[in-house]
mmCIF file of C-alpha atoms and ligand atoms in Angstrom:
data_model
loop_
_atom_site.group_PDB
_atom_site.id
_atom_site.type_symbol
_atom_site.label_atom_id
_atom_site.label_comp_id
_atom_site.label_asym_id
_atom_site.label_seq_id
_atom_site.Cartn_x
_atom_site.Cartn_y
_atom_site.Cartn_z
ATOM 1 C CA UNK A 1 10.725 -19.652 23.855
ATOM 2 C CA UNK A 2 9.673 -17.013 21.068
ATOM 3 C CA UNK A 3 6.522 -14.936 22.011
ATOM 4 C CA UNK A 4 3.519 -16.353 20.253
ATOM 5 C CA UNK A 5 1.341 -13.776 19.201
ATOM 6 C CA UNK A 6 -2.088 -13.264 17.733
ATOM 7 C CA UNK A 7 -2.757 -9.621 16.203
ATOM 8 C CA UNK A 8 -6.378 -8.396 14.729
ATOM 9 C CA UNK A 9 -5.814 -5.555 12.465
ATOM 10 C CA UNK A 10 -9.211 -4.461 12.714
ATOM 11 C CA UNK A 11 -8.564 -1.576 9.679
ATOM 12 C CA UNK A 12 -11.396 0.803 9.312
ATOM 13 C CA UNK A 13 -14.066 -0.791 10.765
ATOM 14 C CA UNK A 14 -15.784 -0.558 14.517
ATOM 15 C CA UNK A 15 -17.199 2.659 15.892
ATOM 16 C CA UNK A 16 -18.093 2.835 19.788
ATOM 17 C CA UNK A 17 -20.736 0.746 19.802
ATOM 18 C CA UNK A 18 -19.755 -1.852 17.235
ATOM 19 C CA UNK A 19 -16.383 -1.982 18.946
ATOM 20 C CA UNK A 20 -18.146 -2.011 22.462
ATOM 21 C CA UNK A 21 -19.940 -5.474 21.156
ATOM 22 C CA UNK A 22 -17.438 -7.394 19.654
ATOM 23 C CA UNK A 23 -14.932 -6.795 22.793
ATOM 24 C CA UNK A 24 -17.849 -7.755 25.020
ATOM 25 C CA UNK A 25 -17.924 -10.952 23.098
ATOM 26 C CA UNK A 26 -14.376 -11.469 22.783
ATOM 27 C CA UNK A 27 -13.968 -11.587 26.718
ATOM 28 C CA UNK A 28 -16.489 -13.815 27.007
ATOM 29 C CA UNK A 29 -14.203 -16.820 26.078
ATOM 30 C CA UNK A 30 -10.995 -17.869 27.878
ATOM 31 C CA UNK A 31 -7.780 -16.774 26.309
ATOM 32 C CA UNK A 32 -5.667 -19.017 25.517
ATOM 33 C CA UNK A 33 -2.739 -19.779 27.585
ATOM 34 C CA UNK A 34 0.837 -18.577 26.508
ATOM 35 C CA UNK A 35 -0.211 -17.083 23.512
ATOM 36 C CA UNK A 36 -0.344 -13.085 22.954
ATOM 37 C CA UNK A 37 -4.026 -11.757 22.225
ATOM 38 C CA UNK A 38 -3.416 -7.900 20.772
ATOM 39 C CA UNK A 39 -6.172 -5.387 18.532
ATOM 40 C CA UNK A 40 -5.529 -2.722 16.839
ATOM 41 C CA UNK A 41 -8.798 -0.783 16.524
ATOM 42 C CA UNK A 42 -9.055 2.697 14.405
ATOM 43 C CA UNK A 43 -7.361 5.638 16.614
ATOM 44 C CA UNK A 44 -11.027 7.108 17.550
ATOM 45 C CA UNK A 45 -11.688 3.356 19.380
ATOM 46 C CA UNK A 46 -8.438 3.079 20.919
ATOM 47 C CA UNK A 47 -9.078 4.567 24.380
ATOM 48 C CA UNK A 48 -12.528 2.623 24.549
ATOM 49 C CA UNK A 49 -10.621 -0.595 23.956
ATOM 50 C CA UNK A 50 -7.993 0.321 26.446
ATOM 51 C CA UNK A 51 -10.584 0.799 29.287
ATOM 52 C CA UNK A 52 -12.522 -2.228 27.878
ATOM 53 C CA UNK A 53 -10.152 -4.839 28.100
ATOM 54 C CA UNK A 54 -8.617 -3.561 31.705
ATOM 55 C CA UNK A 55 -9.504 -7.201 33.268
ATOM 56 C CA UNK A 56 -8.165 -9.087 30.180
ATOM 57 C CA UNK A 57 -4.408 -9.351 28.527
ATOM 58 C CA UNK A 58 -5.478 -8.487 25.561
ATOM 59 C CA UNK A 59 -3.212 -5.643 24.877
ATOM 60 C CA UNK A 60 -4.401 -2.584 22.604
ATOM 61 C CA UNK A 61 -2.241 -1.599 19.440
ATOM 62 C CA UNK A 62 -2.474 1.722 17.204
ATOM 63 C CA UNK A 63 -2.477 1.107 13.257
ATOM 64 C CA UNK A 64 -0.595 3.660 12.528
ATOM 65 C CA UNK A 65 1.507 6.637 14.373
ATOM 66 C CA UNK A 66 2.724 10.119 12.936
ATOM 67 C CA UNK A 67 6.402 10.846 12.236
ATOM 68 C CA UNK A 68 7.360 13.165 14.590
ATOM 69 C CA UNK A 69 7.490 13.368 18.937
ATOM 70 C CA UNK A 70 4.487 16.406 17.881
ATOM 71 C CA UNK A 71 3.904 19.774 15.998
ATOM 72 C CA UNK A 72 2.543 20.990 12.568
ATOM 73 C CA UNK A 73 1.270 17.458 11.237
ATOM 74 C CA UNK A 74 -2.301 18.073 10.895
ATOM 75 C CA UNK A 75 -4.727 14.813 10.906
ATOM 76 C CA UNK A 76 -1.356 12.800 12.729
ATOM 77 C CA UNK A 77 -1.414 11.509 16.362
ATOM 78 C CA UNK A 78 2.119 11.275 18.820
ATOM 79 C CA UNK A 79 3.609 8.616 20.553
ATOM 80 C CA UNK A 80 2.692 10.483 23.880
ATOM 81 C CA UNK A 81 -0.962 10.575 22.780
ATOM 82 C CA UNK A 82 -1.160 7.354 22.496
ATOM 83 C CA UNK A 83 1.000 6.367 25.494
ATOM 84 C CA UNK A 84 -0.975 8.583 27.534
ATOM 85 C CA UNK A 85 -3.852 6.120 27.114
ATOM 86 C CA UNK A 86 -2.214 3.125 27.403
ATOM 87 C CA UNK A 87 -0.829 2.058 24.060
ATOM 88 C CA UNK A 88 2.730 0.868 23.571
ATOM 89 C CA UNK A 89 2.505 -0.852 20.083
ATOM 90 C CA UNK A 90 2.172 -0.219 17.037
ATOM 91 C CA UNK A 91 1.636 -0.939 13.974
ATOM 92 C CA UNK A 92 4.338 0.122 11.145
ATOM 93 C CA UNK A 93 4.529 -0.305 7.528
ATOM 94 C CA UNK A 94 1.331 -2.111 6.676
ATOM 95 C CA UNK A 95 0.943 -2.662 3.027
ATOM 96 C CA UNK A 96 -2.291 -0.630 2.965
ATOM 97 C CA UNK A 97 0.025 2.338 4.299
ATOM 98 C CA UNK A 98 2.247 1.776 1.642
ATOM 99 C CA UNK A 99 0.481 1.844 -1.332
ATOM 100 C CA UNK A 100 -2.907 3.951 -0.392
ATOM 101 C CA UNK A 101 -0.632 6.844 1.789
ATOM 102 C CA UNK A 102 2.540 6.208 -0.005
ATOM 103 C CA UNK A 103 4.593 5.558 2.840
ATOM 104 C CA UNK A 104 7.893 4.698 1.701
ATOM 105 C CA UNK A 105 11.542 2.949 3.583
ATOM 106 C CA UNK A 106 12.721 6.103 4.115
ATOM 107 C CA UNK A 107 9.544 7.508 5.739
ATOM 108 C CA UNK A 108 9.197 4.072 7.654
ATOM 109 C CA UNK A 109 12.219 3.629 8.610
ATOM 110 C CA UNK A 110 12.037 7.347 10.217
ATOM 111 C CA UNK A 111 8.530 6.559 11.708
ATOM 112 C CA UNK A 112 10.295 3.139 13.211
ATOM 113 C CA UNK A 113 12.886 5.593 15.183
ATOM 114 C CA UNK A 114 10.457 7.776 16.336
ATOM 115 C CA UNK A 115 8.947 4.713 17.733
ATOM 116 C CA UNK A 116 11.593 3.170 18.887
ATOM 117 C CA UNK A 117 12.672 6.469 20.727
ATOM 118 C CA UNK A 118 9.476 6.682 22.219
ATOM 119 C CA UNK A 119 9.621 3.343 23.599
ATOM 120 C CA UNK A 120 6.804 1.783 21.560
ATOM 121 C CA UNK A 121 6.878 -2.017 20.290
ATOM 122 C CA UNK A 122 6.631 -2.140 16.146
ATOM 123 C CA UNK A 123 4.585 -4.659 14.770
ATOM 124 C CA UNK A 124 6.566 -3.941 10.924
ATOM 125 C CA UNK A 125 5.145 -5.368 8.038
ATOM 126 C CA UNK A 126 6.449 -6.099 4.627
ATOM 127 C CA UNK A 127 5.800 -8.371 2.148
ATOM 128 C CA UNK A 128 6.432 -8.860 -1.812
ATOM 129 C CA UNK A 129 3.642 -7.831 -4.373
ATOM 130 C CA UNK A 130 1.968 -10.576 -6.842
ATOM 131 C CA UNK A 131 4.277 -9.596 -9.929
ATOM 132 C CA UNK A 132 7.338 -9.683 -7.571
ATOM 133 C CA UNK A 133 6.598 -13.487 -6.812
ATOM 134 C CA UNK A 134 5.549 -14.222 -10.638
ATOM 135 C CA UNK A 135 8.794 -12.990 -11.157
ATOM 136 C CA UNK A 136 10.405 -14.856 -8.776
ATOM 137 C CA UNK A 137 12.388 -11.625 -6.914
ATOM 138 C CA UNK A 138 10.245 -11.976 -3.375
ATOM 139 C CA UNK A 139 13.136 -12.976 -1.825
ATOM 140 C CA UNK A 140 15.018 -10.183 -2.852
ATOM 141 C CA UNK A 141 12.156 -7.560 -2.652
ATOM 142 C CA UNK A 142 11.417 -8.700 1.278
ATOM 143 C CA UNK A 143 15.605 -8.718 1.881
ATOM 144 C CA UNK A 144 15.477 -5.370 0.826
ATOM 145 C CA UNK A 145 12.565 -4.676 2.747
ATOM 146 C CA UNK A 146 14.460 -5.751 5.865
ATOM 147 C CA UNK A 147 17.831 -3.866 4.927
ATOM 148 C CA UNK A 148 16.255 -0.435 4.084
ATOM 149 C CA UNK A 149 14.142 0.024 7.503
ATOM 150 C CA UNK A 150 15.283 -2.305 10.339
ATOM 151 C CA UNK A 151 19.393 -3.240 9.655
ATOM 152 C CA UNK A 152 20.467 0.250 11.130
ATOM 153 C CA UNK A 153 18.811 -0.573 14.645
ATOM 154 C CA UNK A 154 20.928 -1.852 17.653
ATOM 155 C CA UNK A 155 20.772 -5.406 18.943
ATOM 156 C CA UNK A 156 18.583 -4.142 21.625
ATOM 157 C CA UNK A 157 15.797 -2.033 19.639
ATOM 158 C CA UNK A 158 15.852 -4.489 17.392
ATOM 159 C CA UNK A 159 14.232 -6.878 20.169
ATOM 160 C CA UNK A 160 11.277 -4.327 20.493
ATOM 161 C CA UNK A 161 10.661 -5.275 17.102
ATOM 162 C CA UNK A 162 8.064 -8.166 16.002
ATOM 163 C CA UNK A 163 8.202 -8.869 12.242
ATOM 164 C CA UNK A 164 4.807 -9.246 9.987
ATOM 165 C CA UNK A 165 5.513 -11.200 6.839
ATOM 166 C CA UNK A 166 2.444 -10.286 4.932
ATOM 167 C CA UNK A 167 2.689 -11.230 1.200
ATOM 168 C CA UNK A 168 0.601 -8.023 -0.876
ATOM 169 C CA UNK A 169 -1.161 -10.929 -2.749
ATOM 170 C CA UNK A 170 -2.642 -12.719 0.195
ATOM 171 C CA UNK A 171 -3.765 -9.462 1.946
ATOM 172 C CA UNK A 172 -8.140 -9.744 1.631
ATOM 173 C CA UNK A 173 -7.931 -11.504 -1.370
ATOM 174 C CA UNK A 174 -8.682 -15.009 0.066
ATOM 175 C CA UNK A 175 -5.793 -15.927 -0.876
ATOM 176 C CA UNK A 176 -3.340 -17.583 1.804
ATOM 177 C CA UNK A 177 0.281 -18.754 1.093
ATOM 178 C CA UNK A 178 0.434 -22.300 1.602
ATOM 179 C CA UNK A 179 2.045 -23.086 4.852
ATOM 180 C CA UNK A 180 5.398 -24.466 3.239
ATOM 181 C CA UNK A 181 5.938 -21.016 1.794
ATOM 182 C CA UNK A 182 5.241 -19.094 4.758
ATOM 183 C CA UNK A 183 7.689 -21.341 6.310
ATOM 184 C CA UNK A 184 10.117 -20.588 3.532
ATOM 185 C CA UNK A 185 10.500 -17.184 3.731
ATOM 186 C CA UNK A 186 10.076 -16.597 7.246
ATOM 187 C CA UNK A 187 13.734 -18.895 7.885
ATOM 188 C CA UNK A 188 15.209 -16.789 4.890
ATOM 189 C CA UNK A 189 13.953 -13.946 6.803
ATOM 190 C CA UNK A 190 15.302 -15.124 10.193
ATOM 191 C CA UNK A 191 18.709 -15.763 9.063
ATOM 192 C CA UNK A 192 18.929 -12.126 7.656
ATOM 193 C CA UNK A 193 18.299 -11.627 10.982
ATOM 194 C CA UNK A 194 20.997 -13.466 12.024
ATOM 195 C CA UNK A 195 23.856 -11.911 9.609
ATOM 196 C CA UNK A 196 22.913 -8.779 10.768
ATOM 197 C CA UNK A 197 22.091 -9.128 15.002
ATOM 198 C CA UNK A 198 22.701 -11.131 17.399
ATOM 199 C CA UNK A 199 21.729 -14.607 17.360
ATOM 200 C CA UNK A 200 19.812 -14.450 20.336
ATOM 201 C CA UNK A 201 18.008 -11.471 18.569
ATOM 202 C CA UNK A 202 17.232 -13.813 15.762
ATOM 203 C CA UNK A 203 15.934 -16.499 17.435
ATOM 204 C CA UNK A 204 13.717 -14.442 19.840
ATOM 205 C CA UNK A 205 12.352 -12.489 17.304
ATOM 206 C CA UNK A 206 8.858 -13.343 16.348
ATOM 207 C CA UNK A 207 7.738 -12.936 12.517
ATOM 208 C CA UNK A 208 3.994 -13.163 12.156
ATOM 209 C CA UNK A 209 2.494 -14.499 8.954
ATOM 210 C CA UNK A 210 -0.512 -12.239 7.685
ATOM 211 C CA UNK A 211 -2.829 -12.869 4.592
ATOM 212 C CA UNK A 212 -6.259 -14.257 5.091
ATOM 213 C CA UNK A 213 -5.414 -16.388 7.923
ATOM 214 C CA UNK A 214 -8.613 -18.200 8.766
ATOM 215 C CA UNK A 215 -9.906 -20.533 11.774
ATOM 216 C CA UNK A 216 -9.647 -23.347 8.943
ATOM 217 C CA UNK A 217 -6.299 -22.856 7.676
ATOM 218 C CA UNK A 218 -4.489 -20.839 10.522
ATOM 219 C CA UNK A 219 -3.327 -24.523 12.661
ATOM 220 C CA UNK A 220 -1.457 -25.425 9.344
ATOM 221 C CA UNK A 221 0.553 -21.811 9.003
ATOM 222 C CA UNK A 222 1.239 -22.000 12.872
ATOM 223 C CA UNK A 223 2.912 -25.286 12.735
ATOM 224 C CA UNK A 224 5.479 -24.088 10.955
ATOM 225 C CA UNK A 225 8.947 -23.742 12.955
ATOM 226 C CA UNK A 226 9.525 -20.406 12.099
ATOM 227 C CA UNK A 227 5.551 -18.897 11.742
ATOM 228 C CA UNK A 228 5.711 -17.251 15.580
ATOM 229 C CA UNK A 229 1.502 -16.419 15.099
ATOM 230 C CA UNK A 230 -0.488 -14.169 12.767
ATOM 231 C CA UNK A 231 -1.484 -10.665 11.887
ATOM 232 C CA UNK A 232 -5.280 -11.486 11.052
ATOM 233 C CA UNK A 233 -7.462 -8.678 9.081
ATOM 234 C CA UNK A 234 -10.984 -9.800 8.268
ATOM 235 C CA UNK A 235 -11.331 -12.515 10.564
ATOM 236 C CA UNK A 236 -10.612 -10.431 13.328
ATOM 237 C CA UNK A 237 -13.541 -9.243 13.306
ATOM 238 C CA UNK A 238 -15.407 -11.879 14.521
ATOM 239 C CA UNK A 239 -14.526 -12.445 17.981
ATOM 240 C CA UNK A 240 -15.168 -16.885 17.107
ATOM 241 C CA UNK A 241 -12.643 -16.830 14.478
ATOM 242 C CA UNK A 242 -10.394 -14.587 15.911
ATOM 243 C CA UNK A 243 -10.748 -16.631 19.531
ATOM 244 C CA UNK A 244 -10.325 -20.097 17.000
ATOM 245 C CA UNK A 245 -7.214 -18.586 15.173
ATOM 246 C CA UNK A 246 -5.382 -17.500 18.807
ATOM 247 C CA UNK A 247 -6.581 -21.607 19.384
ATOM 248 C CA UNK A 248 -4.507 -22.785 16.533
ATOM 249 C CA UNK A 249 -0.877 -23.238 18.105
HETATM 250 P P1 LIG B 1 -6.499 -10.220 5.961
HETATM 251 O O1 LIG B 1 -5.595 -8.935 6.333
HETATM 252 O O2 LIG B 1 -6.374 -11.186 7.103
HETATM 253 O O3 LIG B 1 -7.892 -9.659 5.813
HETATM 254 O O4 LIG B 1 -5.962 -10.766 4.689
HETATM 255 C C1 LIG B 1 -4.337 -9.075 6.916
HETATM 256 C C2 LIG B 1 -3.712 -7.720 7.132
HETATM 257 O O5 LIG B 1 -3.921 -6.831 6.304
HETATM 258 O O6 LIG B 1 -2.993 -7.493 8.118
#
């Protein structure tokens, strides 16, 4: 069975002590069986979190990583900084990196391989803009997506790999796909999977839906046979709906 996973993206929010409170009250309910918990707090919180949630499963991801094993990047942090306190995920390609930093494929897909080579987990993330859906090319846009960054990868990196379908449009706006369209595209993007790896690859692989996910609509996206859990921004930061939305399978 595919890994079920629930990811908080907690963006740039949390310091130490905000960050101390809300883990304190996100261990204080049970986690629920068989399915992933993971955070990704701000780079400065990451350690914290790390010791923190020793006693839990919760696992601790990075938001972002720099391009390069180390040297002359100034403001960037390594793959061996952040496996040196415990992190072995991360988070590549969010939308936020895309259009605020400018992070293009090619930089991605050169961040993915330093990951990759580093032996980090990739939570990537793509996902079609407003006018690409208007104009009905979101298919294309998110195949492209796919090709550009991931299609060079073996059969077995590409199983260190956990997808994040995260439409630009649903991304803090309120605004969720409906489940049927999550649903759609994450089977069109499974059986580009397919064409291009193994089918094993394909059906282990799990794509995450992200875009306002909320306790009240997350049990609907989850049902869906191909929606493998949720890469959750703003509600992840409260621990009840973030506890309710790792409830929903
Ligand atoms: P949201 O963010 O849940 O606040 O829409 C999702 C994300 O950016 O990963």
């Amino acid at each position: 069975m595919r890994d079920r996973i629930v990811a908080g993206n907690w963006k740039m929010n949390n310091d130490f002590h905000e960050t101390e409170k809300l883990l304190d009250q996100l261990k204080s309910y049970p986690e629920p069986p068989d399915v992933k918990i993971m955070i990704a707090p701000s780079f400065t919180q990451l350690y914290q979190s790390v010791q923190l949630l020793k006693s839990t499963n919760i696992s601790v991801v990075a938001q972002n990583m720099g391009v390069a094993p180390s040297g002359a990047y100034t403001g960037e942090v390594s793959p061996k900084m952040l496996k040196g306190i415990g992190v072995n995920t991360v988070i590549i390609g969010h939308s936020e990196r895309r259009d605020i930093f400018k992070e293009d494929d090619n930089f991605l897909t050169k961040k993915i391989k330093i990951a990759i080579e580093s032996d980090f987990k990739v939570i990537f993330c793509f996902g079609e803009k407003l006018e690409d859906r208007v104009l009905k090319n979101h298919f294309e846009i998110v195949a492209n997506q796919l090709k550009v960054v991931l299609l060079n990868l073996s059969d077995k990196n590409m199983m260190k790999i956990i997808l994040a379908y995260e439409p630009v449009w649903a991304i803090g706006t309120g605004e969720t796909a409906s489940a049927a369209q999550a649903q759609e595209m994450h089977s069109y993007i499974r059986n580009i999977i397919s064409i291009h790896f193994d089918s094993k690859v394909a059906d282990d692989v799990p794509i995450l839906y992200g875009g306002s996910v909320k306790p009240n609509n997350a049990k609907e996206i989850f049902s869906e046979p191909d929606v493998d859990g949720g890469l959750i921004g703003g509600s992840s930061l409260n621990a009840e709906d973030f506890i309710n939305i790792a409830n929903s399978f």
